[in-house]
Tab-separated table of N, CA, C and O in Angstrom:
chain	number	residue	atom	x	y	z
A	4	MET	N	-39.242	69.436	37.854
A	4	MET	CA	-38.588	68.256	38.399
A	4	MET	C	-37.142	68.632	38.700
A	4	MET	O	-36.458	69.213	37.862
A	5	SER	N	-36.687	68.265	39.870
A	5	SER	CA	-35.314	68.597	40.229
A	5	SER	C	-34.338	67.713	39.457
A	5	SER	O	-34.684	66.624	38.991
A	6	MET	N	-33.122	68.150	39.318
A	6	MET	CA	-32.094	67.401	38.588
A	6	MET	C	-31.846	66.053	39.259
A	6	MET	O	-31.704	65.040	38.587
A	7	LYS	N	-31.836	66.027	40.595
A	7	LYS	CA	-31.582	64.782	41.326
A	7	LYS	C	-32.693	63.768	41.032
A	7	LYS	O	-32.427	62.597	40.775
A	8	LEU	N	-33.930	64.207	41.054
A	8	LEU	CA	-35.064	63.320	40.784
A	8	LEU	C	-35.022	62.812	39.342
A	8	LEU	O	-35.287	61.646	39.070
A	9	LEU	N	-34.644	63.673	38.416
A	9	LEU	CA	-34.526	63.287	37.014
A	9	LEU	C	-33.456	62.217	36.830
A	9	LEU	O	-33.669	61.223	36.137
A	10	VAL	N	-32.312	62.377	37.483
A	10	VAL	CA	-31.228	61.395	37.391
A	10	VAL	C	-31.681	60.052	37.965
A	10	VAL	O	-31.440	59.004	37.372
A	11	VAL	N	-32.357	60.074	39.085
A	11	VAL	CA	-32.847	58.841	39.699
A	11	VAL	C	-33.853	58.153	38.769
A	11	VAL	O	-33.793	56.947	38.562
A	12	ALA	N	-34.755	58.908	38.186
A	12	ALA	CA	-35.757	58.340	37.295
A	12	ALA	C	-35.111	57.733	36.058
A	12	ALA	O	-35.462	56.625	35.631
A	13	LEU	N	-34.166	58.440	35.463
A	13	LEU	CA	-33.489	57.917	34.267
A	13	LEU	C	-32.646	56.691	34.583
A	13	LEU	O	-32.609	55.730	33.815
A	14	THR	N	-31.988	56.684	35.726
A	14	THR	CA	-31.191	55.529	36.130
A	14	THR	C	-32.086	54.306	36.303
A	14	THR	O	-31.767	53.214	35.844
A	15	GLY	N	-33.218	54.489	36.935
A	15	GLY	CA	-34.160	53.382	37.116
A	15	GLY	C	-34.663	52.852	35.791
A	15	GLY	O	-34.763	51.642	35.583
A	16	ALA	N	-34.958	53.738	34.860
A	16	ALA	CA	-35.432	53.312	33.536
A	16	ALA	C	-34.362	52.545	32.789
A	16	ALA	O	-34.630	51.543	32.130
A	17	MET	N	-33.115	52.991	32.895
A	17	MET	CA	-32.024	52.307	32.204
A	17	MET	C	-31.756	50.939	32.809
A	17	MET	O	-31.457	49.984	32.104
A	18	MET	N	-31.895	50.804	34.109
A	18	MET	CA	-31.672	49.523	34.765
A	18	MET	C	-32.786	48.537	34.435
A	18	MET	O	-32.562	47.342	34.360
A	19	ALA	N	-33.981	49.020	34.215
A	19	ALA	CA	-35.122	48.147	33.921
A	19	ALA	C	-35.121	47.673	32.479
A	19	ALA	O	-35.699	46.645	32.165
A	20	ALA	N	-34.462	48.373	31.588
A	20	ALA	CA	-34.488	48.028	30.161
A	20	ALA	C	-34.004	46.610	29.880
A	20	ALA	O	-34.671	45.865	29.174
A	21	PRO	N	-32.851	46.151	30.397
A	21	PRO	CA	-32.431	44.780	30.112
A	21	PRO	C	-33.404	43.750	30.671
A	21	PRO	O	-33.643	42.720	30.066
A	22	VAL	N	-33.990	44.022	31.820
A	22	VAL	CA	-34.953	43.095	32.407
A	22	VAL	C	-36.180	42.993	31.522
A	22	VAL	O	-36.732	41.914	31.318
A	23	ALA	N	-36.626	44.064	30.923
A	23	ALA	CA	-37.795	44.044	30.051
A	23	ALA	C	-37.560	43.139	28.853
A	23	ALA	O	-38.472	42.466	28.379
A	24	ALA	N	-36.331	43.084	28.347
A	24	ALA	CA	-36.035	42.212	27.206
A	24	ALA	C	-36.214	40.752	27.594
A	24	ALA	O	-36.661	39.938	26.793
A	25	TRP	N	-35.878	40.376	28.819
A	25	TRP	CA	-36.046	38.996	29.265
A	25	TRP	C	-37.516	38.646	29.405
A	25	TRP	O	-37.893	37.494	29.288
A	26	ALA	N	-38.333	39.613	29.655
A	26	ALA	CA	-39.749	39.364	29.899
A	26	ALA	C	-40.516	39.049	28.625
A	26	ALA	O	-41.692	38.757	28.676
A	27	ASP	N	-39.854	39.086	27.469
A	27	ASP	CA	-40.537	38.812	26.212
A	27	ASP	C	-40.863	37.339	26.024
A	27	ASP	O	-41.688	36.993	25.192
A	28	ASP	N	-40.186	36.414	26.729
A	28	ASP	CA	-40.544	35.007	26.651
A	28	ASP	C	-41.967	34.860	27.182
A	28	ASP	O	-42.349	35.495	28.154
A	29	ARG	N	-42.744	34.016	26.502
A	29	ARG	CA	-44.127	33.834	26.950
A	29	ARG	C	-44.560	32.393	26.703
A	29	ARG	O	-44.083	31.738	25.780
A	30	PRO	N	-45.455	31.893	27.518
A	30	PRO	CA	-45.948	30.530	27.298
A	30	PRO	C	-46.830	30.472	26.053
A	30	PRO	O	-47.416	31.475	25.636
A	31	ALA	N	-46.908	29.290	25.468
A	31	ALA	CA	-47.784	29.080	24.316
A	31	ALA	C	-49.233	29.162	24.768
A	31	ALA	O	-49.584	28.686	25.851
A	32	ASN	N	-50.079	29.766	23.927
A	32	ASN	CA	-51.511	29.741	24.243
A	32	ASN	C	-52.055	28.361	23.869
A	32	ASN	O	-51.325	27.508	23.343
A	33	ALA	N	-53.316	28.109	24.123
A	33	ALA	CA	-53.896	26.776	23.915
A	33	ALA	C	-53.780	26.310	22.461
A	33	ALA	O	-53.432	25.152	22.191
A	34	GLN	N	-54.035	27.198	21.520
A	34	GLN	CA	-53.979	26.833	20.102
A	34	GLN	C	-52.536	26.546	19.671
A	34	GLN	O	-52.268	25.562	18.974
A	35	GLU	N	-51.601	27.385	20.089
A	35	GLU	CA	-50.191	27.175	19.756
A	35	GLU	C	-49.684	25.880	20.375
A	35	GLU	O	-49.006	25.089	19.716
A	36	ARG	N	-50.042	25.660	21.634
A	36	ARG	CA	-49.600	24.453	22.334
A	36	ARG	C	-50.114	23.200	21.628
A	36	ARG	O	-49.370	22.238	21.441
A	37	ALA	N	-51.368	23.198	21.215
A	37	ALA	CA	-51.935	22.035	20.534
A	37	ALA	C	-51.184	21.751	19.229
A	37	ALA	O	-50.880	20.594	18.916
A	38	ALA	N	-50.866	22.784	18.469
A	38	ALA	CA	-50.143	22.607	17.204
A	38	ALA	C	-48.731	22.084	17.455
A	38	ALA	O	-48.255	21.180	16.746
A	39	ILE	N	-48.055	22.619	18.464
A	39	ILE	CA	-46.699	22.171	18.788
A	39	ILE	C	-46.723	20.738	19.296
A	39	ILE	O	-45.886	19.909	18.909
A	40	GLU	N	-47.687	20.402	20.137
A	40	GLU	CA	-47.791	19.037	20.650
A	40	GLU	C	-48.030	18.038	19.525
A	40	GLU	O	-47.505	16.921	19.557
A	41	GLU	N	-48.777	18.422	18.519
A	41	GLU	CA	-48.999	17.558	17.362
A	41	GLU	C	-47.673	17.268	16.639
A	41	GLU	O	-47.379	16.123	16.286
A	42	VAL	N	-46.863	18.299	16.468
A	42	VAL	CA	-45.545	18.140	15.838
A	42	VAL	C	-44.655	17.239	16.697
A	42	VAL	O	-43.969	16.353	16.177
A	43	LEU	N	-44.670	17.454	18.005
A	43	LEU	CA	-43.834	16.652	18.902
A	43	LEU	C	-44.225	15.176	18.862
A	43	LEU	O	-43.359	14.297	18.775
A	44	ARG	N	-45.514	14.907	18.913
A	44	ARG	CA	-45.974	13.503	18.850
A	44	ARG	C	-45.568	12.853	17.529
A	44	ARG	O	-45.128	11.707	17.510
A	45	ALA	N	-45.723	13.589	16.432
A	45	ALA	CA	-45.359	13.057	15.114
A	45	ALA	C	-43.864	12.751	15.034
A	45	ALA	O	-43.450	11.848	14.301
A	46	ALA	N	-43.066	13.488	15.798
A	46	ALA	CA	-41.619	13.274	15.812
A	46	ALA	C	-41.198	12.207	16.820
A	46	ALA	O	-40.014	11.926	16.971
A	47	GLY	N	-42.169	11.615	17.523
A	47	GLY	CA	-41.871	10.524	18.440
A	47	GLY	C	-41.696	10.909	19.892
A	47	GLY	O	-41.345	10.068	20.718
A	48	TYR	N	-41.952	12.144	20.225
A	48	TYR	CA	-41.848	12.561	21.632
A	48	TYR	C	-43.131	12.182	22.358
A	48	TYR	O	-44.218	12.266	21.799
A	49	THR	N	-42.983	11.751	23.602
A	49	THR	CA	-44.134	11.238	24.343
A	49	THR	C	-44.565	12.128	25.503
A	49	THR	O	-45.693	12.004	25.980
A	50	ALA	N	-43.697	13.001	25.956
A	50	ALA	CA	-44.018	13.893	27.084
A	50	ALA	C	-43.080	15.089	27.031
A	50	ALA	O	-42.020	15.028	26.410
A	51	TRP	N	-43.467	16.164	27.679
A	51	TRP	CA	-42.661	17.390	27.716
A	51	TRP	C	-43.197	18.260	28.820
A	51	TRP	O	-44.291	18.048	29.339
A	52	ASP	N	-42.390	19.246	29.179
A	52	ASP	CA	-42.809	20.195	30.209
A	52	ASP	C	-43.191	21.509	29.543
A	52	ASP	O	-44.019	21.524	28.657
A	53	GLU	N	-42.533	22.559	29.916
A	53	GLU	CA	-42.884	23.903	29.470
A	53	GLU	C	-42.641	24.112	27.971
A	53	GLU	O	-41.652	23.661	27.411
A	54	ILE	N	-43.579	24.810	27.343
A	54	ILE	CA	-43.440	25.254	25.955
A	54	ILE	C	-43.599	26.768	25.972
A	54	ILE	O	-44.609	27.280	26.448
A	55	GLU	N	-42.562	27.470	25.468
A	55	GLU	CA	-42.661	28.921	25.450
A	55	GLU	C	-41.990	29.511	24.220
A	55	GLU	O	-41.079	28.925	23.642
A	56	TRP	N	-42.499	30.666	23.814
A	56	TRP	CA	-41.913	31.433	22.719
A	56	TRP	C	-40.766	32.243	23.295
A	56	TRP	O	-40.933	33.019	24.235
A	57	ASP	N	-39.580	32.040	22.770
A	57	ASP	CA	-38.399	32.751	23.224
A	57	ASP	C	-38.278	34.072	22.475
A	57	ASP	O	-38.634	34.149	21.294
A	58	ASP	N	-37.751	35.080	23.120
A	58	ASP	CA	-37.607	36.383	22.470
A	58	ASP	C	-36.571	36.372	21.346
A	58	ASP	O	-36.409	37.355	20.633
A	59	ASP	N	-35.886	35.238	21.148
A	59	ASP	CA	-34.971	35.076	20.018
A	59	ASP	C	-35.679	34.461	18.810
A	59	ASP	O	-35.044	33.945	17.896
A	60	ASN	N	-37.004	34.456	18.835
A	60	ASN	CA	-37.858	34.023	17.717
A	60	ASN	C	-37.852	32.531	17.450
A	60	ASN	O	-37.730	32.089	16.302
A	61	TYR	N	-37.995	31.753	18.501
A	61	TYR	CA	-38.197	30.321	18.342
A	61	TYR	C	-38.992	29.792	19.541
A	61	TYR	O	-39.058	30.420	20.583
A	62	TRP	N	-39.625	28.644	19.323
A	62	TRP	CA	-40.313	27.952	20.403
A	62	TRP	C	-39.300	27.097	21.130
A	62	TRP	O	-38.451	26.453	20.515
A	63	GLU	N	-39.398	27.061	22.442
A	63	GLU	CA	-38.515	26.254	23.265
A	63	GLU	C	-39.369	25.251	24.031
A	63	GLU	O	-40.369	25.620	24.661
A	64	VAL	N	-38.981	23.981	23.955
A	64	VAL	CA	-39.700	22.919	24.652
A	64	VAL	C	-38.731	22.291	25.644
A	64	VAL	O	-37.656	21.807	25.264
A	65	ASP	N	-39.105	22.310	26.910
A	65	ASP	CA	-38.253	21.769	27.963
A	65	ASP	C	-38.582	20.310	28.243
A	65	ASP	O	-39.757	19.918	28.290
A	66	ASP	N	-37.536	19.520	28.450
A	66	ASP	CA	-37.659	18.129	28.915
A	66	ASP	C	-38.573	17.276	28.046
A	66	ASP	O	-39.421	16.542	28.549
A	67	ALA	N	-38.376	17.357	26.737
A	67	ALA	CA	-39.161	16.517	25.816
A	67	ALA	C	-38.595	15.100	25.860
A	67	ALA	O	-37.406	14.889	25.635
A	68	ARG	N	-39.450	14.139	26.167
A	68	ARG	CA	-39.014	12.740	26.265
A	68	ARG	C	-39.152	12.077	24.900
A	68	ARG	O	-40.234	11.978	24.355
A	69	GLY	N	-38.003	11.616	24.380
A	69	GLY	CA	-37.978	10.985	23.069
A	69	GLY	C	-38.336	9.514	23.123
A	69	GLY	O	-38.498	8.924	24.198
A	70	ALA	N	-38.433	8.909	21.950
A	70	ALA	CA	-38.741	7.479	21.846
A	70	ALA	C	-37.667	6.634	22.533
A	70	ALA	O	-37.937	5.513	22.959
A	71	ASP	N	-36.457	7.183	22.664
A	71	ASP	CA	-35.356	6.483	23.347
A	71	ASP	C	-35.416	6.655	24.861
A	71	ASP	O	-34.516	6.247	25.573
A	72	ASN	N	-36.472	7.289	25.350
A	72	ASN	CA	-36.726	7.530	26.769
A	72	ASN	C	-35.754	8.544	27.388
A	72	ASN	O	-35.674	8.661	28.597
A	73	ARG	N	-35.000	9.268	26.565
A	73	ARG	CA	-34.128	10.335	27.045
A	73	ARG	C	-34.853	11.667	26.937
A	73	ARG	O	-35.789	11.805	26.150
A	74	GLU	N	-34.395	12.638	27.718
A	74	GLU	CA	-34.999	13.966	27.674
A	74	GLU	C	-34.141	14.915	26.847
A	74	GLU	O	-32.906	14.836	26.871
A	75	TYR	N	-34.821	15.817	26.140
A	75	TYR	CA	-34.170	16.768	25.251
A	75	TYR	C	-34.741	18.165	25.459
A	75	TYR	O	-35.899	18.319	25.821
A	76	GLU	N	-33.914	19.141	25.175
A	76	GLU	CA	-34.358	20.528	25.061
A	76	GLU	C	-34.499	20.782	23.562
A	76	GLU	O	-33.549	20.581	22.808
A	77	LEU	N	-35.677	21.184	23.138
A	77	LEU	CA	-35.942	21.374	21.720
A	77	LEU	C	-36.173	22.836	21.396
A	77	LEU	O	-36.660	23.602	22.228
A	78	LYS	N	-35.848	23.186	20.153
A	78	LYS	CA	-36.201	24.494	19.608
A	78	LYS	C	-36.937	24.249	18.306
A	78	LYS	O	-36.535	23.397	17.505
A	79	LEU	N	-38.037	24.981	18.126
A	79	LEU	CA	-38.805	24.918	16.897
A	79	LEU	C	-38.892	26.327	16.321
A	79	LEU	O	-39.068	27.294	17.065
A	80	ASP	N	-38.788	26.424	14.996
A	80	ASP	CA	-38.907	27.746	14.386
A	80	ASP	C	-40.371	28.163	14.323
A	80	ASP	O	-41.265	27.433	14.765
A	81	LYS	N	-40.631	29.333	13.761
A	81	LYS	CA	-41.999	29.864	13.726
A	81	LYS	C	-42.940	28.985	12.906
A	81	LYS	O	-44.151	29.042	13.092
A	82	ASP	N	-42.374	28.154	12.003
A	82	ASP	CA	-43.189	27.245	11.195
A	82	ASP	C	-43.352	25.884	11.862
A	82	ASP	O	-43.858	24.950	11.246
A	83	LEU	N	-42.885	25.768	13.102
A	83	LEU	CA	-42.974	24.564	13.927
A	83	LEU	C	-42.107	23.416	13.411
A	83	LEU	O	-42.410	22.248	13.626
A	84	THR	N	-41.000	23.765	12.779
A	84	THR	CA	-40.013	22.776	12.374
A	84	THR	C	-38.989	22.669	13.501
A	84	THR	O	-38.496	23.704	13.994
A	85	ILE	N	-38.663	21.451	13.917
A	85	ILE	CA	-37.668	21.263	14.967
A	85	ILE	C	-36.304	21.642	14.394
A	85	ILE	O	-35.842	21.034	13.415
A	86	ILE	N	-35.671	22.650	14.989
A	86	ILE	CA	-34.397	23.143	14.468
A	86	ILE	C	-33.228	22.820	15.385
A	86	ILE	O	-32.075	22.969	14.999
A	87	SER	N	-33.510	22.351	16.608
A	87	SER	CA	-32.447	22.005	17.542
A	87	SER	C	-32.942	20.944	18.504
A	87	SER	O	-34.049	21.044	19.036
A	88	THR	N	-32.116	19.932	18.690
A	88	THR	CA	-32.406	18.844	19.632
A	88	THR	C	-31.168	18.666	20.484
A	88	THR	O	-30.146	18.191	20.002
A	89	LYS	N	-31.258	19.069	21.738
A	89	LYS	CA	-30.098	19.002	22.631
A	89	LYS	C	-30.420	18.054	23.798
A	89	LYS	O	-31.381	18.290	24.528
A	90	PRO	N	-29.614	16.996	23.978
A	90	PRO	CA	-29.859	16.112	25.121
A	90	PRO	C	-29.825	16.900	26.422
A	90	PRO	O	-29.008	17.802	26.597
A	91	ASP	N	-30.711	16.559	27.302
A	91	ASP	CA	-30.815	17.257	28.579
A	91	ASP	C	-29.959	16.574	29.628
A	91	ASP	O	-29.809	15.424	29.694
């Protein structure tokens, strides 16, 4: 492999590394989603959009509608305890 080709390959790999870290967020599977939705309903939320596992080790729920009819961004820990409620 020529030195120029090696430099190009290594540069590409280094540039892709930060993007790969962002790709760790993933949507909840059916079983996870059902368990999270049960927690949300018990807490008084009536609707929500996307539920995904964040690469910072928490569940993120977008646009959760509370009993007050306002929307919130929620974070739940791995045990499905709501750890953050931020008005949207």
